[in-house]
Amino acid sequence: MILAKVIGNVVSTCKEPKIEGIKFLLLEKINPTTLQGQGDYLVAMDSVGAGTGEVVFYVAGSSARMTAVTEGKPSDATIVAIVDAIEIDGAYVFQKDRNDS
Amino acid sequence: MIFGKVMGTVVSTQKSDGVQGRRYLLVQACRPNGDLLHECHIAVDLVGSGHGEMVLLSQGSSARQTQDTYQKAVDCVIMGIVDLVEEKGQFLYQK
């Protein structure tokens, strides 16, 4: 899984009927120690109700279809978790609602 | 598989189809001799690896071929702790 931050939303009305009703979020991969973006963007299907600004992680490839929301859907990247905290070398580098993300 | 070093832990209570009772560790990829590389992965820890240990990461759909991650939304697992890396009779890494 890869760490990322939800930057915004992606709306598409003219799309494959199978993916009707699924939220697409714009993610930017972030460095775990600095939590800073590296300009590496992607679009992922949301299966946990993540909101803009939240730190999440997503699965890619065929595992992206292993959630209830994306089962049988053409997804190759699905957000599977909203991160509450990241600990590195014994110290918290991120804590939800503690940092001004 | 690739080598990685365990750097820390990622805590998440809101997970969908995650693996219950297993830790999600933050692992930084590294060379056979332990030199850290740039990329970081979040991996489900199946072997109880500790901080700073060199581990073996398996990615992609193969990450689901274990008892705990079968048909789960997982694409990276720690499947072993490295004790020794040997190349042409030379020990590149020893635990």
Coordinates of N, CA and C in Angstrom, one line a residue:
Chain A
M1 N 0.9 -1.2 0.0 CA 0.0 0.0 0.0 C 0.9 1.2 0.0
I2 N 0.4 2.3 -0.5 CA 1.2 3.5 -0.6 C 0.5 4.7 0.1
L3 N 1.2 5.5 0.8 CA 0.7 6.6 1.6 C 0.4 7.8 0.6
A4 N -0.7 8.5 0.9 CA -1.1 9.6 0.0 C -2.0 10.5 0.8
K5 N -2.1 11.7 0.2 CA -3.0 12.7 0.8 C -4.1 13.0 -0.2
V6 N -5.4 13.2 0.3 CA -6.5 13.5 -0.6 C -6.4 15.0 -0.9
I7 N -6.2 15.3 -2.2 CA -6.1 16.6 -2.6 C -7.4 17.2 -3.1
G8 N -8.3 16.4 -3.7 CA -9.5 16.9 -4.1 C -10.4 15.8 -4.8
N9 N -11.4 16.3 -5.5 CA -12.3 15.3 -6.1 C -12.1 15.3 -7.6
V10 N -12.6 14.2 -8.3 CA -12.6 14.1 -9.7 C -14.0 13.7 -10.1
V11 N -14.7 14.5 -11.0 CA -16.1 14.3 -11.3 C -16.1 13.9 -12.8
S12 N -16.8 12.8 -13.1 CA -16.9 12.4 -14.5 C -18.3 11.9 -14.7
T13 N -19.1 12.6 -15.6 CA -20.5 12.2 -15.8 C -20.5 11.3 -17.0
C14 N -19.7 11.5 -18.0 CA -19.7 10.6 -19.1 C -18.7 9.5 -18.9
K15 N -19.2 8.3 -18.4 CA -18.2 7.3 -18.0 C -18.9 5.9 -18.2
E16 N -18.1 4.9 -17.9 CA -18.5 3.5 -18.0 C -19.6 3.3 -17.0
P17 N -20.7 2.8 -17.5 CA -21.9 2.6 -16.5 C -21.5 1.9 -15.3
K18 N -20.6 0.9 -15.4 CA -20.2 0.1 -14.2 C -19.7 0.9 -13.0
I19 N -19.2 2.1 -13.3 CA -18.6 2.8 -12.2 C -19.5 3.9 -11.7
E20 N -20.8 3.8 -12.0 CA -21.7 4.8 -11.6 C -21.8 4.8 -10.1
G21 N -21.9 6.0 -9.5 CA -22.1 6.1 -8.0 C -20.8 5.9 -7.2
I22 N -19.7 5.8 -7.8 CA -18.4 5.6 -7.0 C -17.7 6.9 -7.0
K23 N -17.2 7.3 -5.8 CA -16.5 8.5 -5.7 C -15.0 8.4 -6.1
F24 N -14.6 9.3 -6.9 CA -13.2 9.4 -7.4 C -12.5 10.5 -6.6
L25 N -11.4 10.2 -6.0 CA -10.6 11.2 -5.3 C -9.3 11.5 -5.9
L26 N -8.8 12.7 -5.9 CA -7.5 13.0 -6.4 C -6.5 12.9 -5.3
L27 N -5.5 12.0 -5.5 CA -4.5 11.8 -4.4 C -3.2 12.3 -4.9
E28 N -2.3 12.7 -3.9 CA -0.9 12.9 -4.2 C -0.1 12.1 -3.2
K29 N 0.8 11.3 -3.8 CA 1.7 10.5 -3.0 C 2.5 11.4 -2.1
I30 N 2.7 11.0 -0.8 CA 3.4 11.8 0.1 C 4.6 11.0 0.8
N31 N 5.6 11.8 1.1 CA 6.8 11.2 1.8 C 6.4 11.0 3.3
P32 N 6.6 9.8 3.9 CA 6.1 9.5 5.2 C 6.7 10.4 6.3
T33 N 7.9 10.8 6.1 CA 8.6 11.6 7.2 C 8.2 13.1 7.1
T34 N 8.1 13.6 5.8 CA 7.8 15.0 5.7 C 6.3 15.3 5.5
L35 N 5.6 14.2 5.1 CA 4.2 14.4 4.7 C 4.0 15.3 3.5
Q36 N 5.1 15.6 2.8 CA 5.0 16.5 1.7 C 4.8 15.8 0.4
G37 N 4.0 16.4 -0.5 CA 3.7 15.8 -1.8 C 5.0 15.8 -2.7
Q38 N 5.0 14.9 -3.6 CA 6.2 14.8 -4.5 C 5.7 15.1 -6.0
G39 N 4.5 15.6 -6.2 CA 4.0 15.9 -7.5 C 3.6 14.7 -8.2
D40 N 3.3 13.6 -7.5 CA 3.0 12.3 -8.1 C 1.5 12.1 -7.8
Y41 N 0.6 12.4 -8.8 CA -0.8 12.4 -8.6 C -1.4 11.1 -9.2
L42 N -2.6 10.8 -8.6 CA -3.4 9.7 -9.2 C -4.8 9.8 -8.8
V43 N -5.7 9.1 -9.5 CA -7.1 9.1 -9.1 C -7.4 7.7 -8.5
A44 N -8.1 7.7 -7.4 CA -8.4 6.4 -6.8 C -9.9 6.4 -6.4
M45 N -10.4 5.2 -6.4 CA -11.8 5.0 -6.0 C -11.8 5.0 -4.5
D46 N -12.9 5.6 -3.9 CA -12.9 5.7 -2.4 C -13.8 4.6 -1.8
S47 N -13.3 3.8 -0.9 CA -14.1 2.8 -0.3 C -14.3 3.1 1.2
V48 N -13.7 4.2 1.7 CA -13.9 4.4 3.2 C -14.4 5.8 3.5
G49 N -14.8 6.6 2.5 CA -15.4 7.9 2.8 C -14.3 8.9 3.2
A50 N -13.2 8.9 2.5 CA -12.1 9.9 2.9 C -12.5 11.3 2.4
G51 N -12.0 12.3 3.1 CA -12.3 13.7 2.7 C -11.0 14.4 2.3
T52 N -11.2 15.5 1.7 CA -10.0 16.3 1.2 C -9.2 16.7 2.4
G53 N -7.8 16.6 2.2 CA -6.9 16.9 3.3 C -6.5 15.8 4.1
E54 N -7.3 14.7 4.0 CA -6.9 13.5 4.9 C -5.8 12.7 4.4
V55 N -5.0 12.1 5.3 CA -3.9 11.2 4.9 C -4.5 9.8 4.8
V56 N -4.3 9.1 3.7 CA -4.9 7.8 3.5 C -3.8 6.9 3.0
F57 N -4.2 5.6 2.8 CA -3.3 4.8 1.9 C -4.2 4.0 1.0
Y58 N -3.7 3.6 -0.2 CA -4.5 2.9 -1.2 C -3.8 1.7 -1.6
V59 N -4.5 0.7 -2.2 CA -4.0 -0.5 -2.8 C -4.1 -0.3 -4.3
A60 N -3.1 -0.9 -5.0 CA -3.1 -0.8 -6.5 C -3.2 -2.2 -7.1
G61 N -3.4 -2.3 -8.3 CA -3.5 -3.5 -9.0 C -4.8 -4.3 -8.7
S62 N -4.7 -5.6 -8.9 CA -5.9 -6.4 -8.7 C -6.5 -6.3 -7.3
S63 N -5.6 -6.0 -6.3 CA -6.1 -6.0 -5.0 C -7.1 -4.8 -4.8
A64 N -7.0 -3.8 -5.7 CA -7.9 -2.7 -5.7 C -9.4 -3.1 -5.9
R65 N -9.6 -4.3 -6.4 CA -11.0 -4.8 -6.6 C -11.5 -5.6 -5.5
M66 N -10.7 -5.7 -4.4 CA -11.0 -6.6 -3.3 C -11.9 -5.9 -2.2
T67 N -12.4 -4.8 -2.5 CA -13.2 -4.2 -1.4 C -14.7 -4.3 -1.9
A68 N -15.6 -4.2 -1.0 CA -17.0 -4.3 -1.3 C -17.5 -3.3 -2.4
V69 N -16.9 -2.1 -2.2 CA -17.3 -1.0 -3.2 C -16.8 -1.3 -4.6
T70 N -15.6 -1.8 -4.7 CA -15.0 -1.9 -6.0 C -15.0 -3.3 -6.6
E71 N -15.7 -4.2 -6.0 CA -15.7 -5.6 -6.4 C -16.3 -5.7 -7.8
G72 N -15.5 -6.3 -8.8 CA -16.0 -6.4 -10.1 C -16.0 -5.1 -10.9
K73 N -15.4 -4.1 -10.4 CA -15.3 -2.8 -11.0 C -13.9 -2.6 -11.6
P74 N -13.8 -1.8 -12.7 CA -12.5 -1.6 -13.3 C -11.6 -0.7 -12.5
S75 N -11.3 -1.0 -11.3 CA -10.5 -0.1 -10.5 C -9.1 -0.7 -10.3
D76 N -8.0 0.2 -10.5 CA -6.7 -0.4 -10.2 C -6.1 0.4 -9.1
A77 N -6.9 1.3 -8.4 CA -6.4 2.0 -7.2 C -7.6 2.3 -6.3
T78 N -7.6 1.8 -5.1 CA -8.7 2.1 -4.2 C -8.1 2.5 -2.8
I79 N -8.7 3.5 -2.3 CA -8.4 4.0 -1.0 C -9.0 3.0 0.0
V80 N -8.2 2.4 0.9 CA -8.7 1.4 1.8 C -8.6 1.8 3.2
A81 N -7.9 2.9 3.5 CA -7.8 3.3 4.9 C -7.6 4.8 5.1
I82 N -8.1 5.3 6.1 CA -7.8 6.7 6.6 C -6.9 6.6 7.7
V83 N -5.7 7.3 7.6 CA -4.6 7.1 8.5 C -4.9 8.0 9.8
D84 N -4.8 7.4 11.0 CA -5.0 8.1 12.2 C -3.6 8.6 12.7
A85 N -2.6 7.8 12.6 CA -1.3 8.2 13.1 C -0.2 7.4 12.3
I86 N 1.0 8.1 12.2 CA 2.2 7.4 11.7 C 3.3 7.6 12.7
E87 N 3.9 6.4 13.1 CA 5.0 6.5 14.0 C 6.2 6.0 13.3
I88 N 7.3 6.8 13.4 CA 8.6 6.4 12.9 C 9.6 6.6 13.9
D89 N 10.5 5.5 14.1 CA 11.5 5.5 15.1 C 11.0 5.9 16.5
G90 N 9.8 5.4 16.8 CA 9.3 5.6 18.1 C 8.6 7.0 18.4
A91 N 8.5 7.8 17.3 CA 7.9 9.1 17.5 C 6.8 9.3 16.5
Y92 N 5.7 10.0 16.9 CA 4.6 10.2 15.9 C 5.0 11.4 15.0
V93 N 5.0 11.0 13.7 CA 5.3 12.1 12.7 C 4.0 12.7 12.2
F94 N 2.9 11.9 12.4 CA 1.6 12.4 12.0 C 0.5 11.9 13.0
Q95 N -0.4 12.8 13.4 CA -1.5 12.4 14.2 C -2.7 13.1 13.7
K96 N -3.8 12.4 13.3 CA -4.9 13.0 12.8 C -5.5 14.0 13.8
D97 N -6.1 15.2 13.3 CA -6.7 16.2 14.1 C -5.7 16.8 15.1
R98 N -4.4 16.4 14.9 CA -3.4 17.1 15.8 C -2.6 18.0 14.9
N99 N -2.3 17.5 13.6 CA -1.6 18.3 12.6 C -2.6 19.2 11.9
D100 N -2.2 20.3 11.4 CA -3.1 21.1 10.5 C -2.8 20.6 9.1
S101 N -3.4 19.5 8.8 CA -3.1 18.9 7.5 C -3.8 19.7 6.4
Chain B
M1 N 10.5 -10.5 -5.1 CA 10.5 -9.9 -3.8 C 11.6 -8.8 -3.7
I2 N 11.4 -7.8 -2.8 CA 12.4 -6.8 -2.6 C 12.7 -6.7 -1.1
F3 N 13.9 -6.1 -0.9 CA 14.4 -5.9 0.5 C 13.8 -4.6 1.1
G4 N 13.5 -4.6 2.4 CA 13.0 -3.4 3.0 C 13.5 -3.3 4.4
K5 N 13.5 -2.1 5.0 CA 13.8 -2.0 6.4 C 12.6 -1.4 7.1
V6 N 12.2 -2.0 8.3 CA 11.0 -1.5 9.0 C 11.4 -0.2 9.7
M7 N 10.6 0.9 9.3 CA 10.8 2.2 9.9 C 9.8 2.6 10.9
G8 N 8.6 2.1 10.8 CA 7.6 2.4 11.8 C 6.3 1.8 11.6
T9 N 5.2 2.4 12.1 CA 3.9 1.8 12.1 C 2.9 2.8 11.5
V10 N 1.9 2.3 10.8 CA 0.8 3.2 10.4 C -0.5 2.7 11.1
V11 N -1.1 3.7 11.8 CA -2.3 3.3 12.6 C -3.5 3.8 11.8
S12 N -4.5 2.9 11.7 CA -5.7 3.3 11.0 C -6.9 2.5 11.5
T13 N -7.9 3.2 12.0 CA -9.1 2.5 12.6 C -10.2 2.4 11.5
Q14 N -10.1 3.3 10.5 CA -11.2 3.3 9.5 C -10.6 2.6 8.3
K15 N -10.7 1.3 8.2 CA -10.2 0.5 7.1 C -11.3 -0.3 6.4
S16 N -11.2 -0.5 5.1 CA -12.2 -1.3 4.5 C -11.6 -2.6 4.1
D17 N -12.2 -3.7 4.5 CA -11.7 -5.1 4.2 C -10.2 -5.2 4.5
G18 N -9.8 -4.6 5.6 CA -8.4 -4.7 6.0 C -8.2 -6.0 6.7
V19 N -7.0 -6.2 7.1 CA -6.6 -7.5 7.8 C -6.8 -7.2 9.3
Q20 N -7.6 -8.0 9.9 CA -7.8 -7.8 11.4 C -6.6 -8.3 12.2
G21 N -6.2 -7.6 13.2 CA -5.2 -8.1 14.1 C -3.8 -8.2 13.6
R22 N -3.6 -7.5 12.4 CA -2.2 -7.5 11.9 C -1.8 -6.0 11.8
R23 N -0.5 -5.8 12.1 CA 0.0 -4.4 12.0 C 0.3 -4.0 10.6
Y24 N 0.1 -2.8 10.3 CA 0.5 -2.2 9.0 C 1.8 -1.4 9.3
L25 N 2.9 -1.9 8.7 CA 4.2 -1.3 9.0 C 4.7 -0.5 7.9
L26 N 5.4 0.6 8.2 CA 6.0 1.4 7.2 C 7.4 0.9 6.9
V27 N 7.6 0.5 5.7 CA 8.9 -0.2 5.3 C 9.5 0.6 4.2
Q28 N 10.8 0.9 4.4 CA 11.5 1.6 3.3 C 12.4 0.6 2.5
A29 N 12.3 0.7 1.2 CA 13.0 -0.3 0.4 C 14.5 0.0 0.6
C30 N 15.3 -1.1 0.5 CA 16.7 -1.0 0.7 C 17.5 -1.9 -0.2
R31 N 18.8 -1.7 -0.3 CA 19.6 -2.6 -1.2 C 20.0 -3.8 -0.4
P32 N 20.6 -4.8 -1.1 CA 20.9 -6.1 -0.4 C 21.8 -5.9 0.8
N33 N 22.6 -4.8 0.8 CA 23.5 -4.6 2.0 C 22.9 -3.7 3.0
G34 N 21.6 -3.3 2.8 CA 20.9 -2.5 3.8 C 20.8 -1.0 3.6
D35 N 21.5 -0.5 2.5 CA 21.4 0.9 2.2 C 20.0 1.3 1.8
L36 N 19.5 2.3 2.5 CA 18.1 2.7 2.2 C 17.9 3.3 0.8
L37 N 16.8 2.9 0.2 CA 16.4 3.5 -1.1 C 15.3 4.5 -0.8
H38 N 14.8 5.1 -1.9 CA 13.9 6.2 -1.8 C 12.4 5.8 -1.4
E39 N 12.0 4.7 -2.1 CA 10.5 4.4 -2.0 C 10.2 3.8 -0.7
C40 N 9.0 4.2 -0.2 CA 8.4 3.6 1.1 C 7.1 2.9 0.7
H41 N 6.9 1.8 1.5 CA 5.7 1.0 1.3 C 5.0 0.8 2.6
I42 N 3.7 0.6 2.6 CA 3.0 0.1 3.8 C 2.7 -1.3 3.6
A43 N 3.1 -2.2 4.5 CA 3.0 -3.6 4.3 C 2.3 -4.2 5.5
V44 N 1.5 -5.3 5.3 CA 0.9 -6.0 6.4 C 2.0 -6.9 6.9
D45 N 2.2 -6.9 8.2 CA 3.3 -7.7 8.9 C 2.8 -9.0 9.3
L46 N 3.3 -10.1 8.6 CA 2.8 -11.5 8.9 C 3.7 -12.2 9.8
V47 N 4.9 -11.6 10.1 CA 5.9 -12.4 10.8 C 6.4 -11.7 12.1
G48 N 5.8 -10.6 12.5 CA 6.1 -10.0 13.8 C 7.5 -9.3 13.7
S49 N 7.8 -8.6 12.6 CA 9.1 -8.0 12.5 C 9.2 -6.8 13.3
G50 N 10.4 -6.5 13.8 CA 10.7 -5.4 14.7 C 11.3 -4.2 14.0
H51 N 11.4 -3.1 14.7 CA 11.9 -1.9 14.1 C 13.3 -2.1 13.7
G52 N 13.6 -1.6 12.5 CA 15.0 -1.6 12.0 C 15.4 -2.9 11.3
E53 N 14.6 -3.9 11.4 CA 14.9 -5.2 10.8 C 14.8 -5.1 9.3
M54 N 15.7 -5.9 8.7 CA 15.6 -6.0 7.2 C 14.6 -7.2 6.9
V55 N 13.6 -6.9 6.0 CA 12.6 -7.8 5.8 C 12.4 -8.1 4.3
L56 N 11.6 -9.1 3.9 CA 11.3 -9.4 2.5 C 9.9 -9.0 2.2
L57 N 9.7 -8.1 1.2 CA 8.4 -7.6 0.8 C 7.9 -8.3 -0.4
S58 N 6.7 -8.7 -0.4 CA 6.1 -9.3 -1.6 C 4.9 -8.4 -2.0
Q59 N 4.9 -8.0 -3.3 CA 3.9 -7.0 -3.8 C 2.9 -7.6 -4.8
G60 N 1.8 -6.8 -5.1 CA 0.9 -7.2 -6.1 C -0.1 -8.3 -5.6
S61 N -0.7 -9.0 -6.5 CA -1.7 -10.0 -6.1 C -1.1 -11.1 -5.3
S62 N 0.2 -11.3 -5.5 CA 0.8 -12.4 -4.7 C 0.7 -12.1 -3.2
A63 N 0.6 -10.8 -2.9 CA 0.5 -10.4 -1.5 C -0.8 -11.0 -0.8
R64 N -1.7 -11.4 -1.7 CA -3.0 -12.0 -1.1 C -2.9 -13.5 -1.0
Q65 N -1.7 -14.1 -1.3 CA -1.7 -15.6 -1.3 C -1.2 -16.1 0.1
T66 N -1.7 -15.4 1.2 CA -1.4 -16.0 2.5 C -2.7 -16.1 3.2
Q67 N -2.7 -16.8 4.3 CA -3.9 -17.1 5.1 C -4.6 -15.8 5.5
D68 N -3.8 -14.9 6.0 CA -4.4 -13.7 6.6 C -4.8 -12.7 5.6
T69 N -4.2 -12.7 4.4 CA -4.5 -11.7 3.4 C -5.3 -12.2 2.2
Y70 N -5.8 -13.4 2.3 CA -6.5 -14.0 1.2 C -7.8 -13.2 0.9
Q71 N -7.9 -12.8 -0.3 CA -9.0 -12.0 -0.8 C -9.2 -10.7 0.0
K72 N -8.2 -10.2 0.5 CA -8.3 -8.9 1.2 C -7.6 -7.8 0.3
A73 N -8.0 -6.6 0.7 CA -7.5 -5.5 -0.1 C -6.1 -5.1 0.3
V74 N -5.1 -6.0 -0.1 CA -3.7 -5.9 0.4 C -2.9 -6.1 -0.9
D75 N -1.9 -5.2 -1.1 CA -1.0 -5.5 -2.2 C 0.5 -5.5 -1.8
C76 N 0.8 -5.6 -0.5 CA 2.2 -5.6 0.0 C 2.2 -6.3 1.3
V77 N 3.0 -7.3 1.5 CA 3.1 -8.0 2.8 C 4.6 -8.2 3.1
I78 N 4.9 -8.3 4.4 CA 6.2 -8.7 4.9 C 6.1 -10.2 5.1
M79 N 6.9 -10.9 4.4 CA 6.7 -12.4 4.5 C 7.9 -13.0 5.1
G80 N 8.9 -12.3 5.4 CA 10.1 -12.9 6.1 C 11.0 -11.8 6.6
I81 N 11.8 -12.2 7.7 CA 12.8 -11.4 8.3 C 14.1 -11.9 7.8
V82 N 15.0 -11.0 7.2 CA 16.2 -11.5 6.6 C 17.3 -11.7 7.7
D83 N 17.9 -12.9 7.7 CA 19.0 -13.1 8.6 C 20.3 -12.8 7.9
L84 N 20.4 -13.2 6.6 CA 21.7 -13.2 6.0 C 21.5 -13.0 4.5
V85 N 22.3 -12.2 3.9 CA 22.4 -12.0 2.4 C 23.8 -12.3 1.9
E86 N 23.9 -13.3 1.1 CA 25.3 -13.8 0.6 C 25.4 -13.6 -0.9
E87 N 26.5 -13.0 -1.3 CA 26.7 -12.9 -2.7 C 28.2 -13.4 -3.0
K88 N 28.3 -14.4 -3.8 CA 29.6 -15.0 -4.2 C 30.4 -15.3 -2.9
G89 N 29.8 -15.8 -1.9 CA 30.6 -16.2 -0.7 C 30.8 -15.1 0.2
Q90 N 30.4 -13.8 -0.2 CA 30.5 -12.7 0.7 C 29.2 -12.4 1.4
F91 N 29.3 -12.1 2.7 CA 28.0 -11.7 3.4 C 27.8 -10.2 3.2
L92 N 26.7 -9.9 2.4 CA 26.4 -8.5 2.2 C 25.7 -7.9 3.5
Y93 N 24.9 -8.8 4.1 CA 24.1 -8.4 5.2 C 24.0 -9.5 6.2
Q94 N 24.2 -9.2 7.5 CA 24.0 -10.2 8.6 C 23.2 -9.6 9.7
K95 N 22.3 -10.3 10.2 CA 21.4 -9.7 11.2 C 22.1 -9.4 12.5

